[in-house]
mmCIF file of C-alpha atoms in Angstrom:
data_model
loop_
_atom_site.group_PDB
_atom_site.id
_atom_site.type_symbol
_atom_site.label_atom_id
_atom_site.label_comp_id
_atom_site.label_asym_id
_atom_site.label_seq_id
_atom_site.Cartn_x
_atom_site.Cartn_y
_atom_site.Cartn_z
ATOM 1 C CA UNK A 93 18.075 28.710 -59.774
ATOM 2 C CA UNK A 94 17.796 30.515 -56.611
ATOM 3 C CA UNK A 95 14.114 30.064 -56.389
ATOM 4 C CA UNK A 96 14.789 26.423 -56.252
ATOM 5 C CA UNK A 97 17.026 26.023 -53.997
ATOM 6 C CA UNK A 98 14.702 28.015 -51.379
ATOM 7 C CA UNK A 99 11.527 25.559 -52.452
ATOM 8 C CA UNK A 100 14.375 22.792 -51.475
ATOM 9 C CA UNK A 101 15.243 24.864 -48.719
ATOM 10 C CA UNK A 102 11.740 25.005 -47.557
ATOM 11 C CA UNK A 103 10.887 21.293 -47.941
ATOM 12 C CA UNK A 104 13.205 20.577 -46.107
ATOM 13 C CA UNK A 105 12.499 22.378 -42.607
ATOM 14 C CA UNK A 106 8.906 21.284 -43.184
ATOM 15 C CA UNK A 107 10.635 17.303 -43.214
ATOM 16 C CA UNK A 108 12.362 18.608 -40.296
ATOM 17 C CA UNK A 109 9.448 19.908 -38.310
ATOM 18 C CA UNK A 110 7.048 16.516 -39.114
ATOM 19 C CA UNK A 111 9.627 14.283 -37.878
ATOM 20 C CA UNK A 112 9.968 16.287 -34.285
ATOM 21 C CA UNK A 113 7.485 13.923 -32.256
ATOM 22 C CA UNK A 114 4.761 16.071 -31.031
ATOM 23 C CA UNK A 115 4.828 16.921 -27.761
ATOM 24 C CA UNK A 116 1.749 16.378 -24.876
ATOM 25 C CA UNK A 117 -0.337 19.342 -24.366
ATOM 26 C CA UNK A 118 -1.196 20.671 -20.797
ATOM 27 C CA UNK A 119 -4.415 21.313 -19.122
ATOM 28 C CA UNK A 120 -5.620 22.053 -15.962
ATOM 29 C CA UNK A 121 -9.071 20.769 -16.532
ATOM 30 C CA UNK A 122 -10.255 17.276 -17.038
ATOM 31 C CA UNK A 123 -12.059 16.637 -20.184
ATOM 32 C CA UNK A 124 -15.545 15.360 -20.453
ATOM 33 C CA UNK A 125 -16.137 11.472 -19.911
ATOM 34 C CA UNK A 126 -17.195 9.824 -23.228
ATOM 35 C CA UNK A 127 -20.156 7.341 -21.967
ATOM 36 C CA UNK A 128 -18.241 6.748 -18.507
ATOM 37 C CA UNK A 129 -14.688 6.990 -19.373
ATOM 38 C CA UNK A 130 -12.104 9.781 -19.243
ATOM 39 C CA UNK A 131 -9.559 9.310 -21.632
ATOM 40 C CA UNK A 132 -7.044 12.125 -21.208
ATOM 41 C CA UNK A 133 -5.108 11.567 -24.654
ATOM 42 C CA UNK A 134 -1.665 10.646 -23.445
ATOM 43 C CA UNK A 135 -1.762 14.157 -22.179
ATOM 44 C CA UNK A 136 -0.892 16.025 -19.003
ATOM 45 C CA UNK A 137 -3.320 17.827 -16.099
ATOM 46 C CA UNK A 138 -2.237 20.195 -13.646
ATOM 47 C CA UNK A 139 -5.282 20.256 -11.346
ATOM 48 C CA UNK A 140 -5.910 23.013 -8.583
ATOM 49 C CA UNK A 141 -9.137 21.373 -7.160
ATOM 50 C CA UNK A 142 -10.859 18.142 -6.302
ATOM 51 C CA UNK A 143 -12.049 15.437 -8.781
ATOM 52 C CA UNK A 144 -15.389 14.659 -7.013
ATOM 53 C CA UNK A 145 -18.002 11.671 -7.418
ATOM 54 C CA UNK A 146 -20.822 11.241 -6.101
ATOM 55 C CA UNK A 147 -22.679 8.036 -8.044
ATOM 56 C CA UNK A 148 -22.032 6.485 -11.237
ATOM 57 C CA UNK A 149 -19.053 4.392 -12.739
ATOM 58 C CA UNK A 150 -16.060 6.605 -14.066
ATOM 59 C CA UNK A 151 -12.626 5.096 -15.654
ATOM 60 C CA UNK A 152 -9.635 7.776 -16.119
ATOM 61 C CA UNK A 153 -6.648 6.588 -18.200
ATOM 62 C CA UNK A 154 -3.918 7.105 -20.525
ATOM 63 C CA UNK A 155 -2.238 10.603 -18.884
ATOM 64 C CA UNK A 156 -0.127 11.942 -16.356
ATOM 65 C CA UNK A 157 -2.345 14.261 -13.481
ATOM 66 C CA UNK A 158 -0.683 15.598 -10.759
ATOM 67 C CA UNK A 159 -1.741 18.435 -8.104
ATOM 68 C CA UNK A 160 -1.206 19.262 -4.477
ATOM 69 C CA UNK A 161 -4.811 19.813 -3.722
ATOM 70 C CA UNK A 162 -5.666 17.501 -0.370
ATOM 71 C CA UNK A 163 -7.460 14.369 -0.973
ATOM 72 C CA UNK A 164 -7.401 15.212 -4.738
ATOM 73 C CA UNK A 165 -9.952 11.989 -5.123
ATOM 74 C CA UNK A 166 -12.707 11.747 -3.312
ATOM 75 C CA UNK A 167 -15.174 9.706 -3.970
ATOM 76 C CA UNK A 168 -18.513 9.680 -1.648
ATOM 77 C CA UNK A 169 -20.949 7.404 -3.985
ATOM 78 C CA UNK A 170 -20.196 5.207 -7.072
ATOM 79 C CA UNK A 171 -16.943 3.459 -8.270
ATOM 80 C CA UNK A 172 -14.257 5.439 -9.823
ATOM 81 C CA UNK A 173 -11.244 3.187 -11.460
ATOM 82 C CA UNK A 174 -8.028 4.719 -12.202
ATOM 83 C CA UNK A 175 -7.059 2.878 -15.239
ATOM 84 C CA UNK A 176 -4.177 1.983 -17.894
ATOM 85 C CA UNK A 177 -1.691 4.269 -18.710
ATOM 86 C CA UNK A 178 -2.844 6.952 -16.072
ATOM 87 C CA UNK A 179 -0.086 8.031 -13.695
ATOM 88 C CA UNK A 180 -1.114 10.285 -10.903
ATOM 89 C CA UNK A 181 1.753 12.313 -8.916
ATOM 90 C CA UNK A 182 0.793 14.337 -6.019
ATOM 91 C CA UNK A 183 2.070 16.348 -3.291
ATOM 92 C CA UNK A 184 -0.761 16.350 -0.977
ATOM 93 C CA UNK A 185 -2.983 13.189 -0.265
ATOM 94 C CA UNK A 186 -4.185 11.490 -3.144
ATOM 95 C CA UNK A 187 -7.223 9.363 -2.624
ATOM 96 C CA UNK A 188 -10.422 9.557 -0.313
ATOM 97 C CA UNK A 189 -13.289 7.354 -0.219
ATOM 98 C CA UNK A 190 -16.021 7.687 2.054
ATOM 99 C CA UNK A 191 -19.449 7.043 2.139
ATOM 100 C CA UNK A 192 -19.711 4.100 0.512
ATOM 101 C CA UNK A 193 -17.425 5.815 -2.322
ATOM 102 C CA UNK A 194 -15.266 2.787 -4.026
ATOM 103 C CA UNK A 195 -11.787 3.992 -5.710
ATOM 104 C CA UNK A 196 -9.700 1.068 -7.951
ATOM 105 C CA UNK A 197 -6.716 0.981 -9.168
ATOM 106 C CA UNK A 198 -6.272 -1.364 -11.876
ATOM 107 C CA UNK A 199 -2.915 -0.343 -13.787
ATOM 108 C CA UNK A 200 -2.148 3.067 -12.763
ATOM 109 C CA UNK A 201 0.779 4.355 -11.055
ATOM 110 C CA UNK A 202 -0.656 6.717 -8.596
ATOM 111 C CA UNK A 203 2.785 7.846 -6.591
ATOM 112 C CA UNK A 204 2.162 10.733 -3.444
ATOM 113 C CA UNK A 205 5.269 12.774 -1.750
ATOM 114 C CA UNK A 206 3.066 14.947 0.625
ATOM 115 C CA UNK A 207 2.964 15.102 4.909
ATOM 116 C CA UNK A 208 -0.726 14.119 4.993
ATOM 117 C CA UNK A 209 -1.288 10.972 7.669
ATOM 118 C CA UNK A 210 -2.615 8.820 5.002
ATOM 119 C CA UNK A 211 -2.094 8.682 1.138
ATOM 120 C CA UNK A 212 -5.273 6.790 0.617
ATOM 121 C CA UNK A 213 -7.787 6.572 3.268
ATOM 122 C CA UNK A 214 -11.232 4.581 3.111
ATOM 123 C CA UNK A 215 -13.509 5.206 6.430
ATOM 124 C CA UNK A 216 -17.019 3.989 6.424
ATOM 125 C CA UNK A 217 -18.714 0.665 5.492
ATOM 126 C CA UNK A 218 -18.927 0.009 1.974
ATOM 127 C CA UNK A 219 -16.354 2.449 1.261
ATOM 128 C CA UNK A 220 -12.872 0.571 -0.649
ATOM 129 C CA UNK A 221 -9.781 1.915 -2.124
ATOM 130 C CA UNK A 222 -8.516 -1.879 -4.182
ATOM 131 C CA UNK A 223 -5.748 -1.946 -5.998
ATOM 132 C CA UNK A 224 -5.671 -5.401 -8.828
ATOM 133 C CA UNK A 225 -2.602 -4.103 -11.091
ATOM 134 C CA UNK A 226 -0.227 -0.891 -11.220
ATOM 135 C CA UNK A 227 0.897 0.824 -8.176
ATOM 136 C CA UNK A 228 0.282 2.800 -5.024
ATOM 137 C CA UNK A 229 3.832 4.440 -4.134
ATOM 138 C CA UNK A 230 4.008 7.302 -1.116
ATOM 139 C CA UNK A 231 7.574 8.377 -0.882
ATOM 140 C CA UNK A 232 9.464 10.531 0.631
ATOM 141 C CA UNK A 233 7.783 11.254 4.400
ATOM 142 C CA UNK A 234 6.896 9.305 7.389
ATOM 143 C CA UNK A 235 3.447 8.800 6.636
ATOM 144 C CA UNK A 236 1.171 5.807 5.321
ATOM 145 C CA UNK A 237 0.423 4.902 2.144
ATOM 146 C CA UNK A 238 -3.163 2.940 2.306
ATOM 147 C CA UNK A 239 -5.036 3.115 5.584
ATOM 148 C CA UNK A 240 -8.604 1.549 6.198
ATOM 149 C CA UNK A 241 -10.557 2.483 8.930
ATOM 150 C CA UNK A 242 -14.264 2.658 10.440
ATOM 151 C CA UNK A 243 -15.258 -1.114 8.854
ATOM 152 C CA UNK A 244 -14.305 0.264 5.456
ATOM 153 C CA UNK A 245 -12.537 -2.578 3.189
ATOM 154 C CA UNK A 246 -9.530 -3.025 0.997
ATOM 155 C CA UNK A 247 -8.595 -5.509 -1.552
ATOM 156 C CA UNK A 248 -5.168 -6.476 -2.851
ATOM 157 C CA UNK A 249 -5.172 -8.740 -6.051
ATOM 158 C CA UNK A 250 -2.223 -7.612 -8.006
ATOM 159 C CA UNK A 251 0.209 -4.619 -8.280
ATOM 160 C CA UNK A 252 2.122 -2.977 -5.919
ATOM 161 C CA UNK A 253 1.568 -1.104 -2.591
ATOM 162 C CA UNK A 254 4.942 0.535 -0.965
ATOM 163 C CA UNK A 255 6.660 2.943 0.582
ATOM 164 C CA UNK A 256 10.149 4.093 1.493
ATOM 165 C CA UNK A 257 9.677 5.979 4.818
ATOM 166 C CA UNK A 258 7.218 4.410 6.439
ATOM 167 C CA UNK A 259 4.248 1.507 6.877
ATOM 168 C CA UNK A 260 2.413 0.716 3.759
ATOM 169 C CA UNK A 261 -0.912 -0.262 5.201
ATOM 170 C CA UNK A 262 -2.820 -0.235 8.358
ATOM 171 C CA UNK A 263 -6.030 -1.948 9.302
ATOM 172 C CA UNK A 264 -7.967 0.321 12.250
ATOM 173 C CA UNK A 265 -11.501 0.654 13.703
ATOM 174 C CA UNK A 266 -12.847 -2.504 12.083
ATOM 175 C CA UNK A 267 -11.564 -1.653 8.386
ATOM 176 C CA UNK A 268 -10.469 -4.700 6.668
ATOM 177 C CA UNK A 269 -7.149 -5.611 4.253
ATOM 178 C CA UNK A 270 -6.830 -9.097 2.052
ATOM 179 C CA UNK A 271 -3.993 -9.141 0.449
ATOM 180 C CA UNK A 272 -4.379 -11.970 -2.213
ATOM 181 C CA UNK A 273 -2.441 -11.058 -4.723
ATOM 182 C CA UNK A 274 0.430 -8.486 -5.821
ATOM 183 C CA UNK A 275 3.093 -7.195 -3.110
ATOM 184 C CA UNK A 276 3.214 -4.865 -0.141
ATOM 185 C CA UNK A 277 6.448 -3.597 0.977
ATOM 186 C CA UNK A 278 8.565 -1.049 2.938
ATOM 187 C CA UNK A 279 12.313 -0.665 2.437
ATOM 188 C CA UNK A 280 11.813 1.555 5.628
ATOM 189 C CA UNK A 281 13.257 0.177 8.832
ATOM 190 C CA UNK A 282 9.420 -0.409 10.018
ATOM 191 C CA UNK A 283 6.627 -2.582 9.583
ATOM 192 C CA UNK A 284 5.397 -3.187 6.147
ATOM 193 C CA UNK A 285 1.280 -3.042 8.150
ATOM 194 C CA UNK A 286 -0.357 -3.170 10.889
ATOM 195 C CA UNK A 287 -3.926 -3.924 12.596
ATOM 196 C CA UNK A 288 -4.845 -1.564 15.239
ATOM 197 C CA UNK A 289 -8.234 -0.928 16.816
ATOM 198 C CA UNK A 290 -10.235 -4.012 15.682
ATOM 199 C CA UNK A 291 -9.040 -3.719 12.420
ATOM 200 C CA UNK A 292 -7.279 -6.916 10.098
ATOM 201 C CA UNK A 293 -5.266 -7.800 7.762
ATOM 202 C CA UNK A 294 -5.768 -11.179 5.881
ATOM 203 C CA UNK A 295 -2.641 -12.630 3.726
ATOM 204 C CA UNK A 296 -4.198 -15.218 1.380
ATOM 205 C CA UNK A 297 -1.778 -14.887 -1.980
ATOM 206 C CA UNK A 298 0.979 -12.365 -2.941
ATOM 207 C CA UNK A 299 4.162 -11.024 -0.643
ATOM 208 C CA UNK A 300 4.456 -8.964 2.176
ATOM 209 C CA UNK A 301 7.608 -7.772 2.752
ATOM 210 C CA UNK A 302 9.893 -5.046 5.114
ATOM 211 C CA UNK A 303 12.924 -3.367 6.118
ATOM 212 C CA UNK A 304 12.153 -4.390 9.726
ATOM 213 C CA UNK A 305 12.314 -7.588 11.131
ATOM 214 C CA UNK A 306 9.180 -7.955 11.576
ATOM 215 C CA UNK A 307 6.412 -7.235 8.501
ATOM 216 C CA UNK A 308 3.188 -7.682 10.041
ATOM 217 C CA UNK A 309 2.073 -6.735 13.507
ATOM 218 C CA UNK A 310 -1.403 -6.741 15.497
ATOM 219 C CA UNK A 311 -1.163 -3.717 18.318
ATOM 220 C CA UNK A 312 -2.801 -1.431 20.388
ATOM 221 C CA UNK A 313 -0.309 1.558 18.861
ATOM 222 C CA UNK A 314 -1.982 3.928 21.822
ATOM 223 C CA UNK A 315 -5.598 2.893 20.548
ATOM 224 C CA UNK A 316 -7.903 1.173 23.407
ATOM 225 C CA UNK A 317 -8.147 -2.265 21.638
ATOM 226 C CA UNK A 318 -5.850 -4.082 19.592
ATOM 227 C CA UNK A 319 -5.728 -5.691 15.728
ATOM 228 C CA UNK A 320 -5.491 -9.223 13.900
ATOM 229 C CA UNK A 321 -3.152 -10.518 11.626
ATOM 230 C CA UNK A 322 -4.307 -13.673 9.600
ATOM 231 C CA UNK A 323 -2.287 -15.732 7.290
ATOM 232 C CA UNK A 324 -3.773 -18.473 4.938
ATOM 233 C CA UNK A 325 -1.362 -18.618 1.772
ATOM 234 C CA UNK A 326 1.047 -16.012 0.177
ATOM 235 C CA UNK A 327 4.320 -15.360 1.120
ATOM 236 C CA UNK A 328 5.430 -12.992 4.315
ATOM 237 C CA UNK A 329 9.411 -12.305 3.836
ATOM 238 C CA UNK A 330 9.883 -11.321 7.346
ATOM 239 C CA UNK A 331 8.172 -12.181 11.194
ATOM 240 C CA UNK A 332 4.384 -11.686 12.264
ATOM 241 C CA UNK A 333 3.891 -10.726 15.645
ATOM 242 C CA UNK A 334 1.485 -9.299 18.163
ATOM 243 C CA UNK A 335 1.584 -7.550 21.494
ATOM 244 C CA UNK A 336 -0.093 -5.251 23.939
ATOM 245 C CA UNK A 337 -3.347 -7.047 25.457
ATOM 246 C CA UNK A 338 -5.212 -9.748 24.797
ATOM 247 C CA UNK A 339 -7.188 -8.373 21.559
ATOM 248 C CA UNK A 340 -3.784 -8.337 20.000
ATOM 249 C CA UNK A 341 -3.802 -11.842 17.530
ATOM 250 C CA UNK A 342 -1.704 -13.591 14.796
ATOM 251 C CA UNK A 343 -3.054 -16.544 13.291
ATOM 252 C CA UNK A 344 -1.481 -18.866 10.931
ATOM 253 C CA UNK A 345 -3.442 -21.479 9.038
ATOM 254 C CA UNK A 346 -1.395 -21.590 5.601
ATOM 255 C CA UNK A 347 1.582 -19.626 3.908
ATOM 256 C CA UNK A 348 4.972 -18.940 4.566
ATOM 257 C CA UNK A 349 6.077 -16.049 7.191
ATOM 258 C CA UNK A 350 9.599 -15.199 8.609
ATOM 259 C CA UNK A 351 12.852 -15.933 7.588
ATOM 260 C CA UNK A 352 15.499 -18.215 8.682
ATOM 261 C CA UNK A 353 17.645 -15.752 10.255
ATOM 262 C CA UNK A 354 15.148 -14.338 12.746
ATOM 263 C CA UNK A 355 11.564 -14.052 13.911
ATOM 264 C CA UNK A 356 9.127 -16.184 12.313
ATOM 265 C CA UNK A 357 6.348 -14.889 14.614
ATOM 266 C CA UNK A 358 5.993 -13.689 18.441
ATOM 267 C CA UNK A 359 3.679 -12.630 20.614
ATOM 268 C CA UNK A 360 4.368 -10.759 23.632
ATOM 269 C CA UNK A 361 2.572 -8.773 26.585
ATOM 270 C CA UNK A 362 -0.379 -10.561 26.694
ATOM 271 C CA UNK A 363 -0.994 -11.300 23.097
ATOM 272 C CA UNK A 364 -1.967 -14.436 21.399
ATOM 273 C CA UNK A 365 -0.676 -16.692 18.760
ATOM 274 C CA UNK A 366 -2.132 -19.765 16.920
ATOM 275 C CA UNK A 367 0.074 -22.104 14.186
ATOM 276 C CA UNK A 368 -2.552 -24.499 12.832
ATOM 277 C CA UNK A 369 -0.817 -24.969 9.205
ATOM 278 C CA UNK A 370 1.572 -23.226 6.844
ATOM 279 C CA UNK A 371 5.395 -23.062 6.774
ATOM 280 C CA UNK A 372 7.321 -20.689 9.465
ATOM 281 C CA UNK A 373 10.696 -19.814 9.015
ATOM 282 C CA UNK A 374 12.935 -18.496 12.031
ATOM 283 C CA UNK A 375 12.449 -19.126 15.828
ATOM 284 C CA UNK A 376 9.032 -18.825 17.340
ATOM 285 C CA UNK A 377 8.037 -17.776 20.757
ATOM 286 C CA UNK A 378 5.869 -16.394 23.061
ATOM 287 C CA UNK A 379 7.329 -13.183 25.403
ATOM 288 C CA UNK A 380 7.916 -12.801 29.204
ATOM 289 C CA UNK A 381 4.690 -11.187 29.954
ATOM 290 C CA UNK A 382 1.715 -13.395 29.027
ATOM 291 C CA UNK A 383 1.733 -13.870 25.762
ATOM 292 C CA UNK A 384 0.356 -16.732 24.541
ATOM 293 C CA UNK A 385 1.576 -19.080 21.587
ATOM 294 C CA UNK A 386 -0.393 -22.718 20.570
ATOM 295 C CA UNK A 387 0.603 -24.848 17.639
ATOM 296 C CA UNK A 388 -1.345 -27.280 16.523
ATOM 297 C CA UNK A 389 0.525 -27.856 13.170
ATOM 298 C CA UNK A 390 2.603 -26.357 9.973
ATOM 299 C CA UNK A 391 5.929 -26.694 9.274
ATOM 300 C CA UNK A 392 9.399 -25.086 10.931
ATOM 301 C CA UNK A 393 12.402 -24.328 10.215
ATOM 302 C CA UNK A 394 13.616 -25.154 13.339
ATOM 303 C CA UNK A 395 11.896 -27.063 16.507
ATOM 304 C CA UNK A 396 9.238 -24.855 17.769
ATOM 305 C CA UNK A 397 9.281 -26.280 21.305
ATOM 306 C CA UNK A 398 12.591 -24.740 22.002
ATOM 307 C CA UNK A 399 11.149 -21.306 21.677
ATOM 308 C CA UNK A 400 7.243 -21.533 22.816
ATOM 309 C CA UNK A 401 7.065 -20.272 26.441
ATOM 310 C CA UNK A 402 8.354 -17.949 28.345
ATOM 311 C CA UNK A 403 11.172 -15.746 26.476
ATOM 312 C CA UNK A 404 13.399 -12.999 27.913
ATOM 313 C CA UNK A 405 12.265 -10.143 26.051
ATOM 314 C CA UNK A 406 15.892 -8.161 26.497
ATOM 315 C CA UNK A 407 17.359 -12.013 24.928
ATOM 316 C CA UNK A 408 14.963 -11.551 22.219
ATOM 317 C CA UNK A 409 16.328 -8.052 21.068
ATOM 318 C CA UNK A 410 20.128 -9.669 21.616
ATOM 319 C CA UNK A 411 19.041 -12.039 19.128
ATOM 320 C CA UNK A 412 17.794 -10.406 16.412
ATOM 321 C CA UNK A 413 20.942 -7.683 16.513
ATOM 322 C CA UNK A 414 23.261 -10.332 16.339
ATOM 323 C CA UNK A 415 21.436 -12.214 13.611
#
């Protein structure tokens, strides 16, 4: 009698143990790509050093990796994708692409906490960092999350680019940013981007949004030459503006930008402005020091020729704090 009640006994802790879900195991070494694809197993990596690539296509999903090695992708040749069901936390900065080097992010959440300038940095033509679905999150310090610079390029079809402390993107030395699709945003009291140093930033489709009142701005930001800022379509939740020389542009051919309670778009200090289509909510105007504002069409929320001309820039910041 005994005996069977331990072989009850016994069958029952083993029913006990195989309906615990098994937990993820932990590595600190990435496994070996099957044909070009990493598939890390719903598993976790703790990495201490760089994933490198040189050439070739690699795709790394369905894991958590995270590290607080500097620039813990970089990617000099080839196209590496960070795919579905991959999320990547790091302390440090997370991607680097250089050389020609092409990183995408298309579905995972790739989320960086660290002091380093730039999250993700591209320099170089041909080099990209594009992000079609998931997310590209820095939180926590007053850095930015995606910067392009030195004619390097950056695509956004889908997903999300933010941050909570700071600008989300930045155009400089000729890089390039289309955002076509997906949403970049700030709940920071700054700029959601800006172009600086020849660089752009091209809205075609998605939503740009900020804290600030203003989302978008072309400026010199202590840089010899200014930036563009170039709307066709999409949706831009708060103004566009540009200032500080005569490089310095916003055009708007299609879209929405602004909001009715504030700046649709200014210019100021010798910067220049063109409305040739699109929708612009909010007042409109040109500042006190040459800047520089021609419509040629669209449609406003209010009448545009009240507020094109010469502005009182101290009237324009009573304006927006009593908004």
């Amino acid at each position: 009698m005994k005996k069977k009640g331990l072989w009850i006994l016994l069958i029952a802790v083993v029913l006990l143990i195989s309906a615990v879900p098994a937990m993820a195991d932990e590595y600190t070494t990435l496994p070996t790509a099957t044909g070009n694809v990493i598939d890390l197993g719903g598993n976790t990596y703790t990495l201490s050093a760089q994933y490198k690539q040189t050439s070739g296509s690699v795709t790394i999903k369905n894991g958590t990796i995270t590290s607080s090695v500097t620039d813990l992708f970089e990617v000099s040749g080839g196209t590496l994708t960070l795919g579905e069901g991959l999320k990547v936390n790091c302390t440090s900065s997370g991607l680097y692409a250089h050389n020609g080097g092409i990183i995408n992010i298309d579905g995972a959440t790739v989320i960086g906490t660290g002091n380093d300038y730039s999250f993700a940095y591209a320099t170089g033509s041909g080099s990209q960092i594009n992000i079609s679905s998931g997310s590209l999150v820095k939180n926590g310090s007053n850095h930015v999350t995606l910067s392009i610079d030195q004619s390097a390029s950056s695509t956004i079809s889908g997903g999300t680019v933010s941050n909570n402390m700071s600008t989300a993107i930045v155009a400089k030395g000729s890089g390039t940013i289309t955002v076509s699709g997906g949403t970049v945003t700030t709940t920071a009291n700054m700029v959601a981007g800006y172009a600086v140093s020849g660089g752009k930033i091209t809205v075609s489709g998605g939503t740009v949004d900020s804290g600030n009142w203003a989302a978008l701005s072309a400026i010199r930001f202590g840089q010899a030459t200014g930036g563009t800022i170039e709307v066709t379509g999409g949706t831009v939740k708060k103004a566009v503006g540009a200032y500080e020389g005569s490089d310095c542009k916003v055009i708007v051919s299609g879209g929405e930008i602004g909001t009715t309670d504030s700046w649709g778009m200014y210019v100021n200090n010798g910067a220049s402005g063109t409305v040739s289509g699109g929708t612009v909510k909010g007042w409109v105007g040109a500042g006190n020091q040459s800047g520089t504002l021609k419509i040629t069409g669209g449609v406003f929320s209010s009448d545009p020729t009240s507020y094109v001309g010469i502005v009182s820039w101290i009237s324009v910041i009573r304006l927006i704090n009593t908004a």
